[in-house]
CSV table of C-alpha atoms and ligand atoms in Angstrom, one decimal:
chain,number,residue,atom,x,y,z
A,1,UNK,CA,70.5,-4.2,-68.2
A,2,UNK,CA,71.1,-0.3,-67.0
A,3,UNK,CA,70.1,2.5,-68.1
A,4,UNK,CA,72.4,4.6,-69.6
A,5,UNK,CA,71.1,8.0,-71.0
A,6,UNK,CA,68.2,10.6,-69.7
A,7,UNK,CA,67.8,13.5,-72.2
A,8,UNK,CA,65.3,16.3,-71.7
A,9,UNK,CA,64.0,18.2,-74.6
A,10,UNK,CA,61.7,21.0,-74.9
A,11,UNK,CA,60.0,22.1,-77.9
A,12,UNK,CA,58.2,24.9,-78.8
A,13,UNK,CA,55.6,26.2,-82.0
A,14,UNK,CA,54.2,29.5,-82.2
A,15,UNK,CA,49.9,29.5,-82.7
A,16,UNK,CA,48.6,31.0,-85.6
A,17,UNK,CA,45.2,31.7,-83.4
A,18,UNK,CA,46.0,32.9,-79.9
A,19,UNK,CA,43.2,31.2,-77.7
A,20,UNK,CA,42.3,32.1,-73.8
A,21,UNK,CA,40.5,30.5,-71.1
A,22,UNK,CA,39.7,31.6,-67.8
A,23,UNK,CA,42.7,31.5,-66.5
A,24,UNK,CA,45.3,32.7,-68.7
A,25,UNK,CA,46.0,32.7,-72.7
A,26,UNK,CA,48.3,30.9,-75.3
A,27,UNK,CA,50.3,32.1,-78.2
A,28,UNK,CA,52.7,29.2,-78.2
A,29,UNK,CA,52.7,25.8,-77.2
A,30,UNK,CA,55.5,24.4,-75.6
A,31,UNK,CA,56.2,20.8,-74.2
A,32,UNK,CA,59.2,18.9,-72.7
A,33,UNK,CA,59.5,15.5,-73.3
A,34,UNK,CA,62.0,12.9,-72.0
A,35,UNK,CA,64.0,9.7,-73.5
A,36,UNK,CA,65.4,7.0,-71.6
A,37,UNK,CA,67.9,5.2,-72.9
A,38,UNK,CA,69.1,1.3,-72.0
A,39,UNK,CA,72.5,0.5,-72.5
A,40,UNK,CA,71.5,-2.2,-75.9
A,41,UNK,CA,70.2,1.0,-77.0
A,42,UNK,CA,66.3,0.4,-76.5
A,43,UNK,CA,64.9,4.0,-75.5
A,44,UNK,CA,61.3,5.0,-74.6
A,45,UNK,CA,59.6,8.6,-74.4
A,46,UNK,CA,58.2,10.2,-72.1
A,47,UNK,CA,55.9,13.5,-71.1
A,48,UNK,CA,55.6,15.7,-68.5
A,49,UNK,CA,52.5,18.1,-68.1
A,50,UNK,CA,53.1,21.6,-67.2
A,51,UNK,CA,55.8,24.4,-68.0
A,52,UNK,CA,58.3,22.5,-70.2
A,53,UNK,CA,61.1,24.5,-69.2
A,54,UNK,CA,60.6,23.7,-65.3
A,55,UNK,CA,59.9,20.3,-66.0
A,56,UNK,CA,63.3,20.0,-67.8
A,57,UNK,CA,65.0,21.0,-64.9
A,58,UNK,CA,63.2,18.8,-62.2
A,59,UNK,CA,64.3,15.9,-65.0
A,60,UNK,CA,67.8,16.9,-64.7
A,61,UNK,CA,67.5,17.2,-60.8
A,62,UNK,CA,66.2,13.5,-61.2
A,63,UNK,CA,68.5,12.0,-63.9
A,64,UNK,CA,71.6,11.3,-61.7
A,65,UNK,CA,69.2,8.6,-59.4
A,66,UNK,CA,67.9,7.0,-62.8
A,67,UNK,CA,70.9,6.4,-64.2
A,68,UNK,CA,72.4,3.1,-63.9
A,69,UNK,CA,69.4,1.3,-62.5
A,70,UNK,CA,67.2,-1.7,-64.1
A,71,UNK,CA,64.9,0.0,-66.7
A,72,UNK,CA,62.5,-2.7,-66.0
A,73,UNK,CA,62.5,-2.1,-62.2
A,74,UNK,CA,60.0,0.8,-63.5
A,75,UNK,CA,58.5,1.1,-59.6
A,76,UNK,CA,61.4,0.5,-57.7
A,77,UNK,CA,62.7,3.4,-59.8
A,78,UNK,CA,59.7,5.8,-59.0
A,79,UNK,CA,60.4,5.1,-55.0
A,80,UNK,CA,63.7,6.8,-55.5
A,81,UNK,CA,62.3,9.7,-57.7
A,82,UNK,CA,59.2,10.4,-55.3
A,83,UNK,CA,61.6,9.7,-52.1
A,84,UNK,CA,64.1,12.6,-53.7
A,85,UNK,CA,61.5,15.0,-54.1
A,86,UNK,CA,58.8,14.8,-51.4
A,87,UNK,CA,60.5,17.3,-49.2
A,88,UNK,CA,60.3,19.8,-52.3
A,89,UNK,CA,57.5,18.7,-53.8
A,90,UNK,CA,54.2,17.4,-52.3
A,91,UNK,CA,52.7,18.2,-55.5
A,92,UNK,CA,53.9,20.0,-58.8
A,93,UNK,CA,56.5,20.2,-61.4
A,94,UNK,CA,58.8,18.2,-59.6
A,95,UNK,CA,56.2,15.2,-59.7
A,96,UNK,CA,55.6,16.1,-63.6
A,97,UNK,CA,59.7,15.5,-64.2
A,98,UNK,CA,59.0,12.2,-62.1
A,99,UNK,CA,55.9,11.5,-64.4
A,100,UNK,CA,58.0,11.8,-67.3
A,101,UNK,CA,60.4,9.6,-66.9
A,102,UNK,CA,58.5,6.9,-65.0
A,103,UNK,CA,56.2,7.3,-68.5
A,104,UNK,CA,59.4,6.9,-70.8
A,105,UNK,CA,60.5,3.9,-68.1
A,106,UNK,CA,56.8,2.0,-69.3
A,107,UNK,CA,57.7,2.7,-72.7
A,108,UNK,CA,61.0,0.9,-72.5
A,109,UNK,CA,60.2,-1.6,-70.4
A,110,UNK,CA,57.2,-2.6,-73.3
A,111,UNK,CA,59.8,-2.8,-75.6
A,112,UNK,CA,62.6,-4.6,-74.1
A,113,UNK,CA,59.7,-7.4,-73.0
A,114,UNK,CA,58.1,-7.2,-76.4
A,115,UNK,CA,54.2,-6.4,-75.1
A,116,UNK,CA,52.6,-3.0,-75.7
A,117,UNK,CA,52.0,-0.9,-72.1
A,118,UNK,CA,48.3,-1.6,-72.1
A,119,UNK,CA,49.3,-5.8,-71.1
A,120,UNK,CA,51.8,-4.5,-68.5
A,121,UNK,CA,49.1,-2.7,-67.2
A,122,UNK,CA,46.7,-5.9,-66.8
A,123,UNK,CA,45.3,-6.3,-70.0
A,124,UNK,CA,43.1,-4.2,-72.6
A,125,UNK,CA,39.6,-4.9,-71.9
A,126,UNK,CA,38.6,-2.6,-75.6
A,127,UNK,CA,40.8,-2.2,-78.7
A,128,UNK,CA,39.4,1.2,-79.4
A,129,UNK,CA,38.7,4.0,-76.7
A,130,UNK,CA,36.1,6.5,-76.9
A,131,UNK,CA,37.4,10.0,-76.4
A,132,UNK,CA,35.5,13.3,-76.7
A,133,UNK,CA,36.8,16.7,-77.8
A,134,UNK,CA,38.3,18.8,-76.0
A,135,UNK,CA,38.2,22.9,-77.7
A,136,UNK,CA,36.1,25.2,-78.0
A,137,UNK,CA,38.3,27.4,-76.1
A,138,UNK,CA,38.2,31.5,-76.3
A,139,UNK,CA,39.3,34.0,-79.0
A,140,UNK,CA,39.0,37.6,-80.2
A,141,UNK,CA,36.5,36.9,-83.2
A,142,UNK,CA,33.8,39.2,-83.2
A,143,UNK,CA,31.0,37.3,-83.0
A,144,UNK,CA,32.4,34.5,-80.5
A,145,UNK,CA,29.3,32.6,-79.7
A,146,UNK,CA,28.7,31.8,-84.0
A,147,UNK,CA,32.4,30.6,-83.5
A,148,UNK,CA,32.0,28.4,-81.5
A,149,UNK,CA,28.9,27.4,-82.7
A,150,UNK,CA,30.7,26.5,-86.1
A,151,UNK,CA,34.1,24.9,-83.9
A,152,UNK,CA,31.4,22.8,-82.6
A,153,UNK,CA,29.4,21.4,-85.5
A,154,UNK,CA,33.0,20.7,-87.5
A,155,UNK,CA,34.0,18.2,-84.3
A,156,UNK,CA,30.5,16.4,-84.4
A,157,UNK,CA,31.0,16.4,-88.5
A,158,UNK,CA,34.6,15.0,-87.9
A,159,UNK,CA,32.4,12.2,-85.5
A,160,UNK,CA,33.0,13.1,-82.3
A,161,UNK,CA,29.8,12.2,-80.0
A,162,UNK,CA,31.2,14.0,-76.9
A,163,UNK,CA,33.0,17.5,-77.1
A,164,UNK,CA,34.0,19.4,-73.9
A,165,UNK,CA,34.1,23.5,-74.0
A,166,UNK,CA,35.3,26.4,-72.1
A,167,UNK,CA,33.1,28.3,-69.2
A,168,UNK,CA,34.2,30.6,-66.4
A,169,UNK,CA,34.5,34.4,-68.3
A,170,UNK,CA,30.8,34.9,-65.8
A,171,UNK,CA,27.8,33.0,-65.4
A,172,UNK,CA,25.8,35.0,-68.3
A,173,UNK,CA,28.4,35.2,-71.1
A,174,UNK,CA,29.1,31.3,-70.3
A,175,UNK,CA,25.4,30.8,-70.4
A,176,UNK,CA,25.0,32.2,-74.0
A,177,UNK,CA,27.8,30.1,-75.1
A,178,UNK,CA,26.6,27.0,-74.1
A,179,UNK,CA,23.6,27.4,-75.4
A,180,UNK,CA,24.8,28.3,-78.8
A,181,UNK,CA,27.2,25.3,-79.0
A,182,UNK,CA,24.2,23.2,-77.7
A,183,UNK,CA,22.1,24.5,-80.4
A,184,UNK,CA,25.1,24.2,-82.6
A,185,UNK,CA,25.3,20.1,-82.0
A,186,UNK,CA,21.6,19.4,-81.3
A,187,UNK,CA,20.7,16.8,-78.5
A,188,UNK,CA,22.1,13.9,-79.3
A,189,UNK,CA,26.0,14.6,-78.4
A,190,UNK,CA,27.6,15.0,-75.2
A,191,UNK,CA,28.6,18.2,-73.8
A,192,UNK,CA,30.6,18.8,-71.0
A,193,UNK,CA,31.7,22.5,-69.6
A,194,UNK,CA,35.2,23.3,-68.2
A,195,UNK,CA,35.2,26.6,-66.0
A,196,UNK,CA,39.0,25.6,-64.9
A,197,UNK,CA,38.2,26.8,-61.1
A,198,UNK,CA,37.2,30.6,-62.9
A,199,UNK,CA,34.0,30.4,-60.9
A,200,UNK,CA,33.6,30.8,-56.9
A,201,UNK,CA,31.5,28.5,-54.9
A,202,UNK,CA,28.2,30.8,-56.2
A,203,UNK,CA,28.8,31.5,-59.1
A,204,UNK,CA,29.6,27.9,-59.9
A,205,UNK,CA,26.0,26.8,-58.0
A,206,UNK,CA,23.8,29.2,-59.8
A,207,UNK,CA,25.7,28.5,-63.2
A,208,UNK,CA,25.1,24.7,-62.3
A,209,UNK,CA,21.4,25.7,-61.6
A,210,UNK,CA,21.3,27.3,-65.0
A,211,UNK,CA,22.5,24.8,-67.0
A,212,UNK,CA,21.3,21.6,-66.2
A,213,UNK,CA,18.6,21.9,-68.8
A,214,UNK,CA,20.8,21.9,-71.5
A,215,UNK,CA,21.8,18.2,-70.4
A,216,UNK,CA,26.0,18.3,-69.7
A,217,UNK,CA,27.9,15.5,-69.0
A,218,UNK,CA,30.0,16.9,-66.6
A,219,UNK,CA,31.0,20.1,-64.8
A,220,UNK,CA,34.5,20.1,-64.6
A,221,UNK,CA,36.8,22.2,-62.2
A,222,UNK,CA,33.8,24.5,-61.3
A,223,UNK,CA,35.8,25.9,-58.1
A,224,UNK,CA,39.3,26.0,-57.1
A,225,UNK,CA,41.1,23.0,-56.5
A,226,UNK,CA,42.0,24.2,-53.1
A,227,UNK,CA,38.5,24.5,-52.1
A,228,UNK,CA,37.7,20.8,-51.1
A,229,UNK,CA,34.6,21.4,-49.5
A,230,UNK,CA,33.3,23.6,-52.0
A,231,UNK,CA,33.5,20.9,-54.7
A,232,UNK,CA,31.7,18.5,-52.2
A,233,UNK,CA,29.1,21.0,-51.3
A,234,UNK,CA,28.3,22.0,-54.9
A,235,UNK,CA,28.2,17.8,-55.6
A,236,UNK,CA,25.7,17.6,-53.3
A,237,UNK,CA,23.7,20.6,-54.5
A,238,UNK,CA,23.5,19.7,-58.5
A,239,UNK,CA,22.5,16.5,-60.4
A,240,UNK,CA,25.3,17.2,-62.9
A,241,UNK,CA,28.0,15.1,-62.6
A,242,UNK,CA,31.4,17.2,-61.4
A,243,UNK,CA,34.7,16.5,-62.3
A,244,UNK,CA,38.5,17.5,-61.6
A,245,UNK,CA,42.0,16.6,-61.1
A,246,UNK,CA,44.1,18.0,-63.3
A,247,UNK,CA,45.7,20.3,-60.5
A,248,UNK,CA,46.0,17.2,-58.3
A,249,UNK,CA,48.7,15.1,-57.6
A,250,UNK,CA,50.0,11.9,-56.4
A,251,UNK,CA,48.0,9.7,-55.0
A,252,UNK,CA,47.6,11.1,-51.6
A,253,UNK,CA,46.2,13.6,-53.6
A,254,UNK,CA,43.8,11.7,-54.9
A,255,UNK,CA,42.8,10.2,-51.5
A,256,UNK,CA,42.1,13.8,-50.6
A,257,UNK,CA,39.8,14.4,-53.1
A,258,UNK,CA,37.9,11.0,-53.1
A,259,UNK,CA,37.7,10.5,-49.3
A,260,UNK,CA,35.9,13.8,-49.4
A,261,UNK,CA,33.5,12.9,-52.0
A,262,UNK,CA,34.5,16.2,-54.4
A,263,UNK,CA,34.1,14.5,-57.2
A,264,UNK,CA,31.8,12.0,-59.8
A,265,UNK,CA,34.6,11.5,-62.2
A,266,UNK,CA,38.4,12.3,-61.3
A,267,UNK,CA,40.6,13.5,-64.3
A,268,UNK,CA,44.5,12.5,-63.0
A,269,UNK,CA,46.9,13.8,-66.0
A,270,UNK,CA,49.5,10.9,-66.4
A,271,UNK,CA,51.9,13.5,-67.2
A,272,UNK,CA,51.5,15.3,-64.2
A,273,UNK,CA,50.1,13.3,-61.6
A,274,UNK,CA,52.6,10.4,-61.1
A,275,UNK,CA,53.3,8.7,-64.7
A,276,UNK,CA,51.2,5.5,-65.6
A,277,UNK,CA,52.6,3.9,-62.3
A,278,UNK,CA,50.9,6.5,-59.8
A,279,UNK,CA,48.2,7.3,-61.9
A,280,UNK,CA,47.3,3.1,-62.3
A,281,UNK,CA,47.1,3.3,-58.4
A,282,UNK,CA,45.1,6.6,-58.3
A,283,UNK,CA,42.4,4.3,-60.4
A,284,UNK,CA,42.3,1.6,-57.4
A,285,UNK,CA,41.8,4.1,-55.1
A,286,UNK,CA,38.8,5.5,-57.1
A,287,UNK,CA,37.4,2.4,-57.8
A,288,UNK,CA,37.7,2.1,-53.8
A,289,UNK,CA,35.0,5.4,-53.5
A,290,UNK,CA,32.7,4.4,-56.9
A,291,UNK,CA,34.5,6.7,-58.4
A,292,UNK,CA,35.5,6.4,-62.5
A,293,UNK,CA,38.5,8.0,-64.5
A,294,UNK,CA,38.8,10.1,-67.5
A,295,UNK,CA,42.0,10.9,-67.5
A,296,UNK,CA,43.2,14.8,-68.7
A,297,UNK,CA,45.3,14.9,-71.7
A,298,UNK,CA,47.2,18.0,-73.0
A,299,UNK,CA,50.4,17.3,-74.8
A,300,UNK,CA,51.6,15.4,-77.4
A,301,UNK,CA,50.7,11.4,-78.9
A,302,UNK,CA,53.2,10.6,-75.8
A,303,UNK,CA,50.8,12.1,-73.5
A,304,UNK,CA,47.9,10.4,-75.8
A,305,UNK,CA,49.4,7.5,-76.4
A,306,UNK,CA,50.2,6.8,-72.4
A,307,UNK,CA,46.1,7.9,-71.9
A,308,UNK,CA,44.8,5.5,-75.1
A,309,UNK,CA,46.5,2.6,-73.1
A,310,UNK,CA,46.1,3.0,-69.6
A,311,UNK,CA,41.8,3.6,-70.4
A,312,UNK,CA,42.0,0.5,-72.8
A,313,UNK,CA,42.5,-1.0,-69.4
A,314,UNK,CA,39.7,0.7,-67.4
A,315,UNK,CA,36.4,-0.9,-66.1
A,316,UNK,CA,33.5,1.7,-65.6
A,317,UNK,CA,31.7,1.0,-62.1
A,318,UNK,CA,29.1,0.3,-61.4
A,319,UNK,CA,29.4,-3.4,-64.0
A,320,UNK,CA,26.6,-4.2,-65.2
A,321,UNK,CA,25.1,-6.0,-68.4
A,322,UNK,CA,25.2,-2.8,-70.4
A,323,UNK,CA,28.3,-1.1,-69.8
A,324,UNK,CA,28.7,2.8,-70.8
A,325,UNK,CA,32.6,3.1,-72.5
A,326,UNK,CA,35.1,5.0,-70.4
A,327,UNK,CA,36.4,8.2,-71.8
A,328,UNK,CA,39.8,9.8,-72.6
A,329,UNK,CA,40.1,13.2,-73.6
A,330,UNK,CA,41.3,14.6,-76.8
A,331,UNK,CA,42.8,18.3,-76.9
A,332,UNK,CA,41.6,19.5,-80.7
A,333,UNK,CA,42.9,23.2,-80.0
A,334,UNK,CA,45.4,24.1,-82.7
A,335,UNK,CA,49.1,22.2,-81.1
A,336,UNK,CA,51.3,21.6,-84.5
A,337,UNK,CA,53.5,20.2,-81.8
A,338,UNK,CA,50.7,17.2,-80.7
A,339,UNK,CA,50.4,16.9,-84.9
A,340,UNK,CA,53.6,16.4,-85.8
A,341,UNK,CA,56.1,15.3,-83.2
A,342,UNK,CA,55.1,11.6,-82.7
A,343,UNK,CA,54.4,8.9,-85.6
A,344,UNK,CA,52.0,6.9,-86.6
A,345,UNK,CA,49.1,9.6,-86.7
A,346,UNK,CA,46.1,9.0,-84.4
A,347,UNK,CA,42.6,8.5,-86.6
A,348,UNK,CA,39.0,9.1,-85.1
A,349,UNK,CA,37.0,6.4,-86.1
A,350,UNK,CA,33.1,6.1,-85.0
A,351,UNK,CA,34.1,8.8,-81.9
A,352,UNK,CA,36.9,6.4,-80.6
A,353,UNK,CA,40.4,5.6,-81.0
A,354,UNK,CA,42.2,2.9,-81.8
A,355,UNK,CA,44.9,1.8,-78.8
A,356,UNK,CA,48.6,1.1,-80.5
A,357,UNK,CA,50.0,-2.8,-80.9
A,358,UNK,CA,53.1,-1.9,-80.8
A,359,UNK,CA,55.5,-3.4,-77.8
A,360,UNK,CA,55.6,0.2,-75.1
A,361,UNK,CA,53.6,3.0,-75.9
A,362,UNK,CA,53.8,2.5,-79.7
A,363,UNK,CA,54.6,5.5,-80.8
A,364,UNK,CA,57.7,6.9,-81.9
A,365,UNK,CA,59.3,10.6,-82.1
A,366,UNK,CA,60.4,12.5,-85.4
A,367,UNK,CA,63.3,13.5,-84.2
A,368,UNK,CA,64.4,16.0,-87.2
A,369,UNK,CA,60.8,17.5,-86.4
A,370,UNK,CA,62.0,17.4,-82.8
A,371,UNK,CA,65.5,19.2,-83.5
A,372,UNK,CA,64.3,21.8,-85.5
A,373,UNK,CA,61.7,23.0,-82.5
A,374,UNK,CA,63.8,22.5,-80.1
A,375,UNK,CA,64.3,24.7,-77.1
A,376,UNK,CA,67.6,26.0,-75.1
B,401,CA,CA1,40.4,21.0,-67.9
């Protein structure tokens, strides 16, 4: 069996609401996902996480190594891609195009053996996987704290016991928020804040200092993702769990960030960090520091479906008796793209999701939706 065909599409949909966080602001959403085809004609999908333009191009920097190989040598495969690019690209896009099609490689090898991605990966160990809402994200409305406030209640009426909003405009303004979407939910529903490194190593401590009463989950990306130390030093300094890795990649990248004890819970995104093959070894190396995943998720039910299975998989540390249920996110911000593209349709159900059957990733792409939002 070879592999025959390596397409890169990009597709784009324009928001109705443009949304901001504290780093930069959407009117569109774009994505570039990848197919790999085997020469019976068995094909699987895959994502990569960042600009989808780029990414297309690192995929057709990569294609001509891919081609012609053993779709099921899926690792073998990834050797080649990383080897290719590591003088380029230590971290990045390049390692998003390789993400991609190792992804799309795990969907086709689930199919050609007949077993959905979740037993290549070990084994489910859960059938349904909790995720929390991710939203919640800024806009011009003029009365922004009600707005979110009301964004808020909706995902804890829709069932969500976990929901994960923006921070990182300044400690005060981020202050009233959270306490308005606190207020919104009432106690009884996890809430996690996301300053996306807007904050310096100050700001982020006294912001931390201010809001621990209001009970978060997690602080995730408070400081930059360059600033190693910071993140350890601000670890040390709060009792609220901190979080990040969604700017991190590979897992040397990982070992960076676990060997210095940066982080509670570290977010790899399997579209960006290495595909389900990099990403399944950044988990043994966290499991090595205590450390548990929730992977980052932004994309489409490719990018989901890759997160639904690999955390079907996961075993929270410490075990004991009573264990807590790992996490995967779910991005609610408006993404017609993530809506439409991929088939079946992903249902909330008692805050969790249920993980596909289907041999691969189980889910498939519309591809008239896919040609008529397609990108040159
Ligand atoms: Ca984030």
């Amino acid at each position: 069996m070879k592999i025959t065909g390596i397409e890169a599409f990009v597709a784009e949909e324009r928001l109705h609401t443009p949304f901001y966080f504290s780093q930069f602001g959407f009117d569109r959403r774009q994505l570039c996902l990848v197919r790999v085809t085997a020469e019976d004609g068995s094909y699987g999908w895959g994502e990569g996480y960042g600009p989808a333009k780029v990414i297309r191009a690192g995929i057709e920097f990569l294609t001509p190594l891919a081609l012609g190989e053993n779709p099921l040598y899926v690792e073998a495969i990834w050797n080649k891609l990383h080897l290719r690019a590591l003088d380029y690209a230590r971290r990045g896009v390049l390692v998003a195009a390789i993400s991609a099609i190792d992804i799309a490689l795990w969907d086709l090898r689930g199919k050609l053996l007949g077993q959905p991605v979740s037993t290549l990966l070990g084994g489910r160990r859960r059938e349904q996987v909790q995720v929390y809402a991710t939203g919640l994200y800024f806009t011009e409305a003029a009365d922004l704290p009600a707005r979110l406030a009301a964004e808020a209640r909706a995902y804890a009426a829709q069932g969500f016991r976990a929901i994960k909003m923006k921070v990182g405009l300044g400690v005060e303004t981020d202050l009233r928020h959270a306490r308005a979407v606190r207020a919104a939910i009432g106690p009884d529903i996890s809430l996690m804040v996301d300053a996306n490194h807007g904050y310096s190593f100050s700001e982020a401590l006294r912001f931390a200092e201010r809001i621990e009463p209001l009970n978060i989950s997690f602080f995730e990306e408070p400081v930059s993702p360059e600033d190693y130390e910071g993140y350890a030093e601000l670890r040390r300094r709060t009792s609220i769990p901190i979080a990040g890795g969604e700017c991190e990649y590979l897992l040397a990248g990982f070992r960076r960030l676990l060997s210095g004890r940066c982080v509670d819970i570290a977010q790899p995104d399997i579209c960006g960090a290495g595909g389900l093959s990099e990403v399944k070894k950044i988990v043994a190396l966290a499991a090595a520091f205590q450390t548990n995943v929730i992977p980052h998720s932004w994309g489409s039910g490719i990018a989901f479906a890759a997160g639904l299975h690999l955390v079907s998989t996961l075993d929270p540390l410490p075990g004991r008796l009573r264990l807590p249920e790992p996490l995967l996110e779910m991005d609610r911000s408006e993404n017609a793209l993530r809506d439409n593209l991929t088939q079946p349709a992903f249902h909330l159900r008692d805050g969790a999701v249920a993980v596909p059957t289907a041999p691969g990733l189980g889910v498939d792409v519309d591809l008239d939706y896919l040609a008529q939002r397609a990108v040159d």
